[in-house]
mmCIF file of C-alpha atoms in Angstrom:
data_model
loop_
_atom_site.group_PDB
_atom_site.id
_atom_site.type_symbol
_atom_site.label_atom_id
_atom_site.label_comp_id
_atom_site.label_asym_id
_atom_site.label_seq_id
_atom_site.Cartn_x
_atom_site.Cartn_y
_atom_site.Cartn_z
ATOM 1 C CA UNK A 1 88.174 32.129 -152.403
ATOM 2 C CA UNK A 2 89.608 34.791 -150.095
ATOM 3 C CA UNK A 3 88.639 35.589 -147.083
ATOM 4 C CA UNK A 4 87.161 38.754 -145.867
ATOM 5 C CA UNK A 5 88.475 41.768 -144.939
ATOM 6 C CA UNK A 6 85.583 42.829 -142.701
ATOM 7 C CA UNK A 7 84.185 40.443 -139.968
ATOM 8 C CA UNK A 8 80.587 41.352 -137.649
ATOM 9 C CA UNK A 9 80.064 39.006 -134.487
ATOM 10 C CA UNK A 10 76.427 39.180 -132.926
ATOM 11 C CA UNK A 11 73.123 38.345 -133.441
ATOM 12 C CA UNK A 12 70.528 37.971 -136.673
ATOM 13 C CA UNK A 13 66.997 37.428 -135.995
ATOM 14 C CA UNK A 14 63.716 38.124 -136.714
ATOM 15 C CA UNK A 15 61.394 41.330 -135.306
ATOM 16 C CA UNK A 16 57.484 41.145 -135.391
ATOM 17 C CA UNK A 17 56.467 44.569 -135.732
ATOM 18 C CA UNK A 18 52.770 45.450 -134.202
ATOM 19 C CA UNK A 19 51.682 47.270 -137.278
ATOM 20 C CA UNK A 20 48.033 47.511 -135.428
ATOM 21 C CA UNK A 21 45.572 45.399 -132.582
ATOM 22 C CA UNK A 22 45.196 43.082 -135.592
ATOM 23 C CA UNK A 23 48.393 42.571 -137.529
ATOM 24 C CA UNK A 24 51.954 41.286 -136.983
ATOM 25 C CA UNK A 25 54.706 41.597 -139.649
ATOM 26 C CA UNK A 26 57.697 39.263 -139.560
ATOM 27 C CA UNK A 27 61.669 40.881 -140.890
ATOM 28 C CA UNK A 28 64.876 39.413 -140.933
ATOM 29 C CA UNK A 29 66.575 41.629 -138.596
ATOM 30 C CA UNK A 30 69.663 41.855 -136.242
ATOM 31 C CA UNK A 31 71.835 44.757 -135.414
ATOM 32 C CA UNK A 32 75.068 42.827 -136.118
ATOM 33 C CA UNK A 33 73.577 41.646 -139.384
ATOM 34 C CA UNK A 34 72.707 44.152 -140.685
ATOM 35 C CA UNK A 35 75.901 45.866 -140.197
ATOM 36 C CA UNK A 36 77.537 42.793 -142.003
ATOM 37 C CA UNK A 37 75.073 43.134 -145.142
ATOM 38 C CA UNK A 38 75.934 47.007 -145.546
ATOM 39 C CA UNK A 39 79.103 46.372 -145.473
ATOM 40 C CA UNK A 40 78.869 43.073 -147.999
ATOM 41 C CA UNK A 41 76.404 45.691 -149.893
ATOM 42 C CA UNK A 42 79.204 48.406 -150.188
ATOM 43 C CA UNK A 43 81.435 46.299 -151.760
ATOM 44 C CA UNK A 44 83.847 44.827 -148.937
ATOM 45 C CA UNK A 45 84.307 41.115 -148.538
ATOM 46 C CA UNK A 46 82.555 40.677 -145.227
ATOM 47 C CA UNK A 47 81.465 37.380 -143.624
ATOM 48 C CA UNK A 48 78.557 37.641 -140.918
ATOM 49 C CA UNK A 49 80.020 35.529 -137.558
ATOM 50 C CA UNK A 50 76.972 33.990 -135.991
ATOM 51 C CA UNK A 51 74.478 31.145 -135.939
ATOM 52 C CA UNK A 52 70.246 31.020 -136.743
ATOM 53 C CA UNK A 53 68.292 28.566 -136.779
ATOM 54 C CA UNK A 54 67.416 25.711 -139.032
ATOM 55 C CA UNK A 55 63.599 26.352 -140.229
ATOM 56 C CA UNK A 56 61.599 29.231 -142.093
ATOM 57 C CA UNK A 57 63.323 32.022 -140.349
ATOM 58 C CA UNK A 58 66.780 30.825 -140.320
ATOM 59 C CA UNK A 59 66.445 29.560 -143.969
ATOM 60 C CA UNK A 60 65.177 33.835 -144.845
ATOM 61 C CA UNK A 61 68.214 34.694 -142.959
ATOM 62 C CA UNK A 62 70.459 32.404 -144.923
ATOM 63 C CA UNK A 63 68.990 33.549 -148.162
ATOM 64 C CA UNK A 64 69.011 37.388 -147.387
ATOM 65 C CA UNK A 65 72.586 36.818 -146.110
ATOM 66 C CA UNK A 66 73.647 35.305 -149.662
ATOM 67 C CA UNK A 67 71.858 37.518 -151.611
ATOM 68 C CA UNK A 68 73.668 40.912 -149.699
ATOM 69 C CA UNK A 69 77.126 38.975 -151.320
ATOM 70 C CA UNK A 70 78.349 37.963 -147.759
ATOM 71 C CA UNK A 71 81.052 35.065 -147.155
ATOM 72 C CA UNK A 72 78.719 32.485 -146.359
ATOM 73 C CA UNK A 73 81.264 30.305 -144.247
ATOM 74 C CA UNK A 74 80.217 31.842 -141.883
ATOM 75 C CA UNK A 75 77.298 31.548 -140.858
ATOM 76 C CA UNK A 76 75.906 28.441 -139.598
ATOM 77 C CA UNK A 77 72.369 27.076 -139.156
ATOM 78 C CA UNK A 78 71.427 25.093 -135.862
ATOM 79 C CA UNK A 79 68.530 22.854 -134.574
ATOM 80 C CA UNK A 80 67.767 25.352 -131.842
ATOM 81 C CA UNK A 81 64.792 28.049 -131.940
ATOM 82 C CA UNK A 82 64.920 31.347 -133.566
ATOM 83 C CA UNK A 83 65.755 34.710 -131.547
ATOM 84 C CA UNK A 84 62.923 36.665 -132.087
ATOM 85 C CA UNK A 85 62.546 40.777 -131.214
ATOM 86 C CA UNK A 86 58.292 41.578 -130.791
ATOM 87 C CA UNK A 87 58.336 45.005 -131.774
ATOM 88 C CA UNK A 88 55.127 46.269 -129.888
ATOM 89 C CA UNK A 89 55.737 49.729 -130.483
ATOM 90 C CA UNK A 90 58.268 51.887 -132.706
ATOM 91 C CA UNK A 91 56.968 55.185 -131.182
ATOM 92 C CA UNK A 92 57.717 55.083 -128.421
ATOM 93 C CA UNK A 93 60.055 51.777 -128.542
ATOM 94 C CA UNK A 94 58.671 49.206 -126.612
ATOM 95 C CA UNK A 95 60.214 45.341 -127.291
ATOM 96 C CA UNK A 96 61.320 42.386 -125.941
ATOM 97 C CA UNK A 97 62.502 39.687 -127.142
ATOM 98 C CA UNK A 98 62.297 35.635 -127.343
ATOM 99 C CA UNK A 99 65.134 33.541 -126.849
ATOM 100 C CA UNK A 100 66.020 31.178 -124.408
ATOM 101 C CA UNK A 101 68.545 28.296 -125.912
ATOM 102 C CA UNK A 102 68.103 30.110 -129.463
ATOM 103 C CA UNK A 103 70.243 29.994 -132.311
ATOM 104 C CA UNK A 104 72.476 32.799 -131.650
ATOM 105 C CA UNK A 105 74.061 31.386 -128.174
ATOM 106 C CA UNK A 106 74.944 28.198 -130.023
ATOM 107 C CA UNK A 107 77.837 29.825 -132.045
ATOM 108 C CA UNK A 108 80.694 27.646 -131.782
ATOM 109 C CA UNK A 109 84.085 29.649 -132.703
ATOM 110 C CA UNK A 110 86.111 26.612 -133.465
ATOM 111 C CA UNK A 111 83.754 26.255 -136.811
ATOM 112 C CA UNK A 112 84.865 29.597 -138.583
ATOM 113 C CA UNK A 113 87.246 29.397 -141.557
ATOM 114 C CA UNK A 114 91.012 28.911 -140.898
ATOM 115 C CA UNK A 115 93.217 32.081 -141.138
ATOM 116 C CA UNK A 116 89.625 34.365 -140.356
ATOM 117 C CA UNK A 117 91.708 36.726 -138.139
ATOM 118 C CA UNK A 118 94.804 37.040 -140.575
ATOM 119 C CA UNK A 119 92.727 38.185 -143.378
ATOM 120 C CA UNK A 120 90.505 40.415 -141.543
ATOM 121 C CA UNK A 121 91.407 44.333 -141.849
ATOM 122 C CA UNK A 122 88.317 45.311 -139.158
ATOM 123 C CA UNK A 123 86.490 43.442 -136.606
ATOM 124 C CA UNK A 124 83.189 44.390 -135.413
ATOM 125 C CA UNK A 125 80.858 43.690 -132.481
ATOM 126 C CA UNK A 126 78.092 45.392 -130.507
ATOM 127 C CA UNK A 127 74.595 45.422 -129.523
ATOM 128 C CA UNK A 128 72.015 42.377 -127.983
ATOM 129 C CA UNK A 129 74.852 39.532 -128.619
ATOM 130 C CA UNK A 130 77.072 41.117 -126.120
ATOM 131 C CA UNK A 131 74.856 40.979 -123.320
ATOM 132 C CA UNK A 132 73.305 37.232 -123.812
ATOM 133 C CA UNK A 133 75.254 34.495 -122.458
ATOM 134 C CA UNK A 134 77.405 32.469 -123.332
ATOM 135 C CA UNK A 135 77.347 33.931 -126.018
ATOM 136 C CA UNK A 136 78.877 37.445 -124.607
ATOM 137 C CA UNK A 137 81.573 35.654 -123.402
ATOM 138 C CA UNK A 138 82.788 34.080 -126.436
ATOM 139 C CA UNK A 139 82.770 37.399 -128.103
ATOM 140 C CA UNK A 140 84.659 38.906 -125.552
ATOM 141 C CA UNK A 141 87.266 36.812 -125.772
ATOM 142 C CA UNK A 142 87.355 36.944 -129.567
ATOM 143 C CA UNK A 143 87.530 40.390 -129.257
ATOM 144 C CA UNK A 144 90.828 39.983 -126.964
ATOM 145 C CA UNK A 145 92.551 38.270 -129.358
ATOM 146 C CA UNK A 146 91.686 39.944 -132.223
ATOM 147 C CA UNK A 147 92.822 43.390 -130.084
ATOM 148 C CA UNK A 148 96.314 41.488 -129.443
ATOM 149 C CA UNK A 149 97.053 40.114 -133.154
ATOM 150 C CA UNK A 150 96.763 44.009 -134.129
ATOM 151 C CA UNK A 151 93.413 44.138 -135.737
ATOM 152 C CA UNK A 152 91.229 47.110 -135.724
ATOM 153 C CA UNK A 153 88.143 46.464 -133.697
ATOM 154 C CA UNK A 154 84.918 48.281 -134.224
ATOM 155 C CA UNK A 155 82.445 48.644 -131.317
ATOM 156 C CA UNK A 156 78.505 49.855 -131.526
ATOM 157 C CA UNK A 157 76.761 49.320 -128.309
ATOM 158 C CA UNK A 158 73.831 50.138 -129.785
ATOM 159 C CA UNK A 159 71.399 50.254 -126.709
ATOM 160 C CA UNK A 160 69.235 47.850 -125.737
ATOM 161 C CA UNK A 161 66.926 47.483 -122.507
ATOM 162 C CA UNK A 162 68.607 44.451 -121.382
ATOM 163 C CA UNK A 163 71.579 46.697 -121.277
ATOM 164 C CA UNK A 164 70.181 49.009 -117.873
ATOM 165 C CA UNK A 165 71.826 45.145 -115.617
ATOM 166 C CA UNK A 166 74.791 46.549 -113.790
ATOM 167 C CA UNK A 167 76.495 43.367 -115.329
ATOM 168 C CA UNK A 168 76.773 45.152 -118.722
ATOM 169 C CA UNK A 169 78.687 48.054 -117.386
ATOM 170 C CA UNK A 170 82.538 45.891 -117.364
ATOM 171 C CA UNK A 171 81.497 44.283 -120.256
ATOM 172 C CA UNK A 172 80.905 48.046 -122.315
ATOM 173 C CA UNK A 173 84.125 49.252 -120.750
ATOM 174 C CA UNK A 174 86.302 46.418 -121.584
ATOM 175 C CA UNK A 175 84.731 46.775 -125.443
ATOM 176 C CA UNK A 176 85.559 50.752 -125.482
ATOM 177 C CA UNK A 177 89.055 49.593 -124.424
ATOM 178 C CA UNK A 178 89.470 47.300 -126.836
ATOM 179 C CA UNK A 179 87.597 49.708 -129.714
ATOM 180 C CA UNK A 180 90.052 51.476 -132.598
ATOM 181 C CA UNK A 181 86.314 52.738 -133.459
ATOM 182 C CA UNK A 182 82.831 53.244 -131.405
ATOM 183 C CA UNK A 183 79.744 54.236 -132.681
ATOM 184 C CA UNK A 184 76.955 55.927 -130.176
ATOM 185 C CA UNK A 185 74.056 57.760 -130.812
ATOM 186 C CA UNK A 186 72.559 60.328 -128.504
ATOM 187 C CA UNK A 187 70.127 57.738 -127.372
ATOM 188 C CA UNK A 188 72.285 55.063 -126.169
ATOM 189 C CA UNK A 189 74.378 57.502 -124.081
ATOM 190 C CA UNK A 190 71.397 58.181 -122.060
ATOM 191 C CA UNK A 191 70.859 54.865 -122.014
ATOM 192 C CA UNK A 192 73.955 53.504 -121.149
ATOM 193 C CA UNK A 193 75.287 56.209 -118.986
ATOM 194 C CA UNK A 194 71.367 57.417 -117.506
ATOM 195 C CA UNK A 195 73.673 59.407 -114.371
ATOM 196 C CA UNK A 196 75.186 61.766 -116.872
ATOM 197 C CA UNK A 197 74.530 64.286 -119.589
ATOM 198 C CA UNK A 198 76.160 63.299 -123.084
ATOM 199 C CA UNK A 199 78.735 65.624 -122.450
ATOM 200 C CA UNK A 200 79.625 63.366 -118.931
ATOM 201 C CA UNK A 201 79.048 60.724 -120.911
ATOM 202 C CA UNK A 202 81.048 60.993 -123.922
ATOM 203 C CA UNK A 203 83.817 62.511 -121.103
ATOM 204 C CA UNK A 204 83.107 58.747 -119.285
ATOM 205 C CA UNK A 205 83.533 57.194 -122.805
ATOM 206 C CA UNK A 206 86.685 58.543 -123.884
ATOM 207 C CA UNK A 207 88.474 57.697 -120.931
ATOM 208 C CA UNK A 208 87.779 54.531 -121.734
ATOM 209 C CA UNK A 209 88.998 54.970 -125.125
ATOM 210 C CA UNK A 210 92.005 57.477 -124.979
ATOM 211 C CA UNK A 211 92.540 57.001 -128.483
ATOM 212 C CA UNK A 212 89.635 55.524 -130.618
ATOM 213 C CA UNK A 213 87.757 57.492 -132.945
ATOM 214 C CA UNK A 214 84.611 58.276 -131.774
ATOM 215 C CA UNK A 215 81.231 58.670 -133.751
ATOM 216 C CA UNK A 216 77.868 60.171 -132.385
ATOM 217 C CA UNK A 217 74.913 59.883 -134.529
ATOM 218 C CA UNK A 218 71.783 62.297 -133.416
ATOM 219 C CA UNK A 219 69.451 61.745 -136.398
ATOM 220 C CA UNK A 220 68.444 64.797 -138.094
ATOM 221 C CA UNK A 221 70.569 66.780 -136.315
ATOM 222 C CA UNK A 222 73.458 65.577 -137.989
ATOM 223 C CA UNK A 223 76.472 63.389 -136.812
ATOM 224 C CA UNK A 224 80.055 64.106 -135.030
ATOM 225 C CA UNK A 225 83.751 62.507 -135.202
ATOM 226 C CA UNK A 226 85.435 62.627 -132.501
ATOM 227 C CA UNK A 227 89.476 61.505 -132.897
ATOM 228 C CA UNK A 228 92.021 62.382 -130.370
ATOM 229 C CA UNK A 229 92.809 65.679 -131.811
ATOM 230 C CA UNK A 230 90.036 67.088 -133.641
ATOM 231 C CA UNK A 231 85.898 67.056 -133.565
ATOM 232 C CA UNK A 232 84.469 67.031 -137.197
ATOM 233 C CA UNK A 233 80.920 68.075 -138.033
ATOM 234 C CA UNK A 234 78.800 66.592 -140.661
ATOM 235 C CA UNK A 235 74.959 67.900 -141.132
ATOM 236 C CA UNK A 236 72.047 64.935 -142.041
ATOM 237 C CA UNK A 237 71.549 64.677 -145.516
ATOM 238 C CA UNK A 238 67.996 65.521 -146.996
ATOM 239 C CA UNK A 239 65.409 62.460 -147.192
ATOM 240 C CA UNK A 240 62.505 61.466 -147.829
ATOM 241 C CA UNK A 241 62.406 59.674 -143.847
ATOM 242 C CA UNK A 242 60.267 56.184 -144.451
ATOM 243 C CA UNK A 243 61.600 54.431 -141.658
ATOM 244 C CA UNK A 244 64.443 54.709 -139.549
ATOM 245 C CA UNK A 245 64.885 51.065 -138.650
ATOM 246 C CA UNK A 246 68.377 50.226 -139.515
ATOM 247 C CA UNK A 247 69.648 53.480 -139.637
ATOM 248 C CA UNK A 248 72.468 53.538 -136.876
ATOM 249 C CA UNK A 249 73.341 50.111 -138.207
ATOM 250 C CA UNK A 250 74.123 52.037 -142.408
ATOM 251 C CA UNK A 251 75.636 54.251 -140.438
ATOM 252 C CA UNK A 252 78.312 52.248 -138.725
ATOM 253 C CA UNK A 253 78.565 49.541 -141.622
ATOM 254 C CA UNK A 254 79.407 52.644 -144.246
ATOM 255 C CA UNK A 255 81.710 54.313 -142.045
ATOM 256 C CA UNK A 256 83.295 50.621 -141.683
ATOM 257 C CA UNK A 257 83.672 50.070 -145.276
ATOM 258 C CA UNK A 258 84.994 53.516 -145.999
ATOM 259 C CA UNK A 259 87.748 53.151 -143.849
ATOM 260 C CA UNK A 260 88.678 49.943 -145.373
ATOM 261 C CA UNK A 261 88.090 50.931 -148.814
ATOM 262 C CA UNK A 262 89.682 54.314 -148.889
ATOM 263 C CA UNK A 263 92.407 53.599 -146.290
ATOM 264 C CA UNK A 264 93.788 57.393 -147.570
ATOM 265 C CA UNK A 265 90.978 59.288 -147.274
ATOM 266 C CA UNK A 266 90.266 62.033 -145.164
ATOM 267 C CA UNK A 267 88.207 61.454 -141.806
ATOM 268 C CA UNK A 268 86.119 63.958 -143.265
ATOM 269 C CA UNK A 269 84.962 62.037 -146.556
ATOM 270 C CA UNK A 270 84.632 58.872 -144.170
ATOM 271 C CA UNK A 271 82.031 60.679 -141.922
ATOM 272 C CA UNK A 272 80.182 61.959 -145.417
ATOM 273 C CA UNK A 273 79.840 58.442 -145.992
ATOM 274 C CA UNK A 274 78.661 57.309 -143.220
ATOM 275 C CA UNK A 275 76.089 59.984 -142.952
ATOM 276 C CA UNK A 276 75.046 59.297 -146.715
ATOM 277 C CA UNK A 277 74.306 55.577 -145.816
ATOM 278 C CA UNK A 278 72.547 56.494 -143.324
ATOM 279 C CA UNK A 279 70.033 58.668 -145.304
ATOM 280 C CA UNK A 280 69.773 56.259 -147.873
ATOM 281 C CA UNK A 281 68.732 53.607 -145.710
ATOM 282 C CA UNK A 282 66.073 55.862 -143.671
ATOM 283 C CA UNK A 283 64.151 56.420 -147.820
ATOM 284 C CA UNK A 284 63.534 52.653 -147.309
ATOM 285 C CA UNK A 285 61.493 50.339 -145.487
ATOM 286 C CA UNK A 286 62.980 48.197 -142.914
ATOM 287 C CA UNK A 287 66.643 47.955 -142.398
ATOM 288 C CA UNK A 288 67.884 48.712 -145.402
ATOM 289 C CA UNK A 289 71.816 47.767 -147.110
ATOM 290 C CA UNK A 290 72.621 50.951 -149.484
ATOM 291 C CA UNK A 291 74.334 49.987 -152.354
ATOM 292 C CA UNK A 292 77.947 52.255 -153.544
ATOM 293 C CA UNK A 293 75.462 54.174 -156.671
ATOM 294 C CA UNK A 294 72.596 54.946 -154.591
ATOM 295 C CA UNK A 295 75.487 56.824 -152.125
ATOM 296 C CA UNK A 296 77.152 58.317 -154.907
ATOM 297 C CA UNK A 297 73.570 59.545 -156.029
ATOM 298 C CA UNK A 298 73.461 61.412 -152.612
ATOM 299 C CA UNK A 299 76.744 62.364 -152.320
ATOM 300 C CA UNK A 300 77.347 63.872 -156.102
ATOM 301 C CA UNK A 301 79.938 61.572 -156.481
ATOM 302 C CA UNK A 302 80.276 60.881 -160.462
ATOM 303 C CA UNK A 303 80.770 56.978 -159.639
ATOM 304 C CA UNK A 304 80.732 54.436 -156.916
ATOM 305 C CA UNK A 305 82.008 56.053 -154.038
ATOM 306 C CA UNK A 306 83.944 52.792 -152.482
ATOM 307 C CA UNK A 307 85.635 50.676 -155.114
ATOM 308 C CA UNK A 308 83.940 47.500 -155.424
ATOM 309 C CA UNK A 309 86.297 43.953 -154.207
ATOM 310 C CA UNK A 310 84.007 41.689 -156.088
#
């Protein structure tokens, strides 16, 4: 079995969602893992990078993670507790989260596959695993090495409370260094840069990043590429909006997979894609994986819009 072309580090857990004073609702959930299953969804061999626990909510995980078609090796299951994220409130967000000595800051990067980092076209990392130690660390340095044996490394902050620490601020710098590709919305800029407009920020960002292609999702008013030379436009597509849970994370994971895919195609057609993902998974409930026809539905494509690996 080969191994896969697309690798996400981070975090998979589970939210309970407040639905009212009376009612919780439990989700497999992660930012980083959701990424991976778009990406496994889309058609790219991807393997999910990170650990979850060893009961009921682990076992989901595993199950979810098999069923998206992602390289199970891995992922590991631990005798440590779940991360949880207790969604009190959607609008506006209010969360926190559960999980000291949980599953996630157990990963162990001696136990992924031999010859991971050969095969892998496009790294990824981002969000609550890069601000949780050890576990931060790790990734960090995974990241440096990946960055020095020439892969591509994809960044999305993707903006979290925990994030406001001063002690996050080297950590998102050395990342935008190391990125070939960063996604932001409009909401983690204010969030991770609260001193500056966007304009400041993305200014901030990009000095970072002389070079990386930039992409800045602002939900229904469209998304922007931003390479070293040029600043592309591409409007939201038209949906039926039914949550918007797992949005960013289509986003990023179909803009990923493009670029793998379709290594020839336009920047253009890669932010279409992206943006198509994006409204796909806002129809559904929860975080939802797109699949290639339900894009090609969206984008008039007469066929799968990424050819499939499997």
């Amino acid at each position: 079995m080969n191994l896969p072309e697309l690798v996400v580090f981070g975090e998979a857990l589970t939210d309970f969602i407040r639905e009212d004073d009376q009612h919780w609702r439990s989700a497999s959930g992660g930012s980083c893992w959701n990424v991976a299953r778009v990406g496994a969804r889309l058609g790219v061999p991807t393997g999910f990078a990170g650990t979850v626990s060893h009961d009921t909510f682990g076992d989901k995980l595993m199950v979810q993670s098999a069923q998206a078609g992602l390289d199970m090796r891995f992922t590991r299951q631990v005798e440590r507790p779940p991360l949880l994220a207790m969604v009190v409130s959607k609008h506006p967000p209010q969360y926190f989260f559960i999980g000291d000595n949980s599953a996630d800051l157990a990963f162990d990067a001696n136990a992924l596959p031999s010859g991971w980092l050969e095969a892998a076209k496009i790294v990824h990392f981002g969000s609550l695993s890069l601000v949780r130690d050890p576990l931060a660390e790790h990734l960090l340095d995974i990241a440096q090495a990946a960055h020095a044996a020439g892969k591509r490394i994809s960044f999305d902050p993707n903006y979290r409370d925990l994030m406001a620490s001063p002690g996050y601020r080297p950590t998102l710098r050395r990342m935008a260094e190391l990125a070939s590709y960063i996604k932001v919305s409009d909401e983690d800029l204010r969030g991770l840069f609260p001193e500056l407009d966007e304009a400041q920020a993305l200014a901030k960002l990009r000095s970072w990043a002389p070079t990386a292609d930039i992409l800045v999702t602002r939900g229904a008013a469209g998304m922007a590429l931003l390479t070293s030379d040029e600043e592309l436009f591409q409007p939201a597509f038209a949906a039926q909006v039914v949550d918007t849970v797992g949005c960013g994370d289509a986003c990023v994971g179909g803009w990923i997979a493009s670029l793998i895919s379709r290594p020839d195609a336009p920047q253009a057609s890669h932010l279409r894609f992206s943006a198509a993902c994006a409204a796909v998974a806002c129809a559904q409930q929860g975080a939802y994986a797109p699949t290639t026809d339900e894009v090609a539905i969206l984008t008039g494509s007469s066929g799968p819009f990424i050819n499939s690996h499997n």
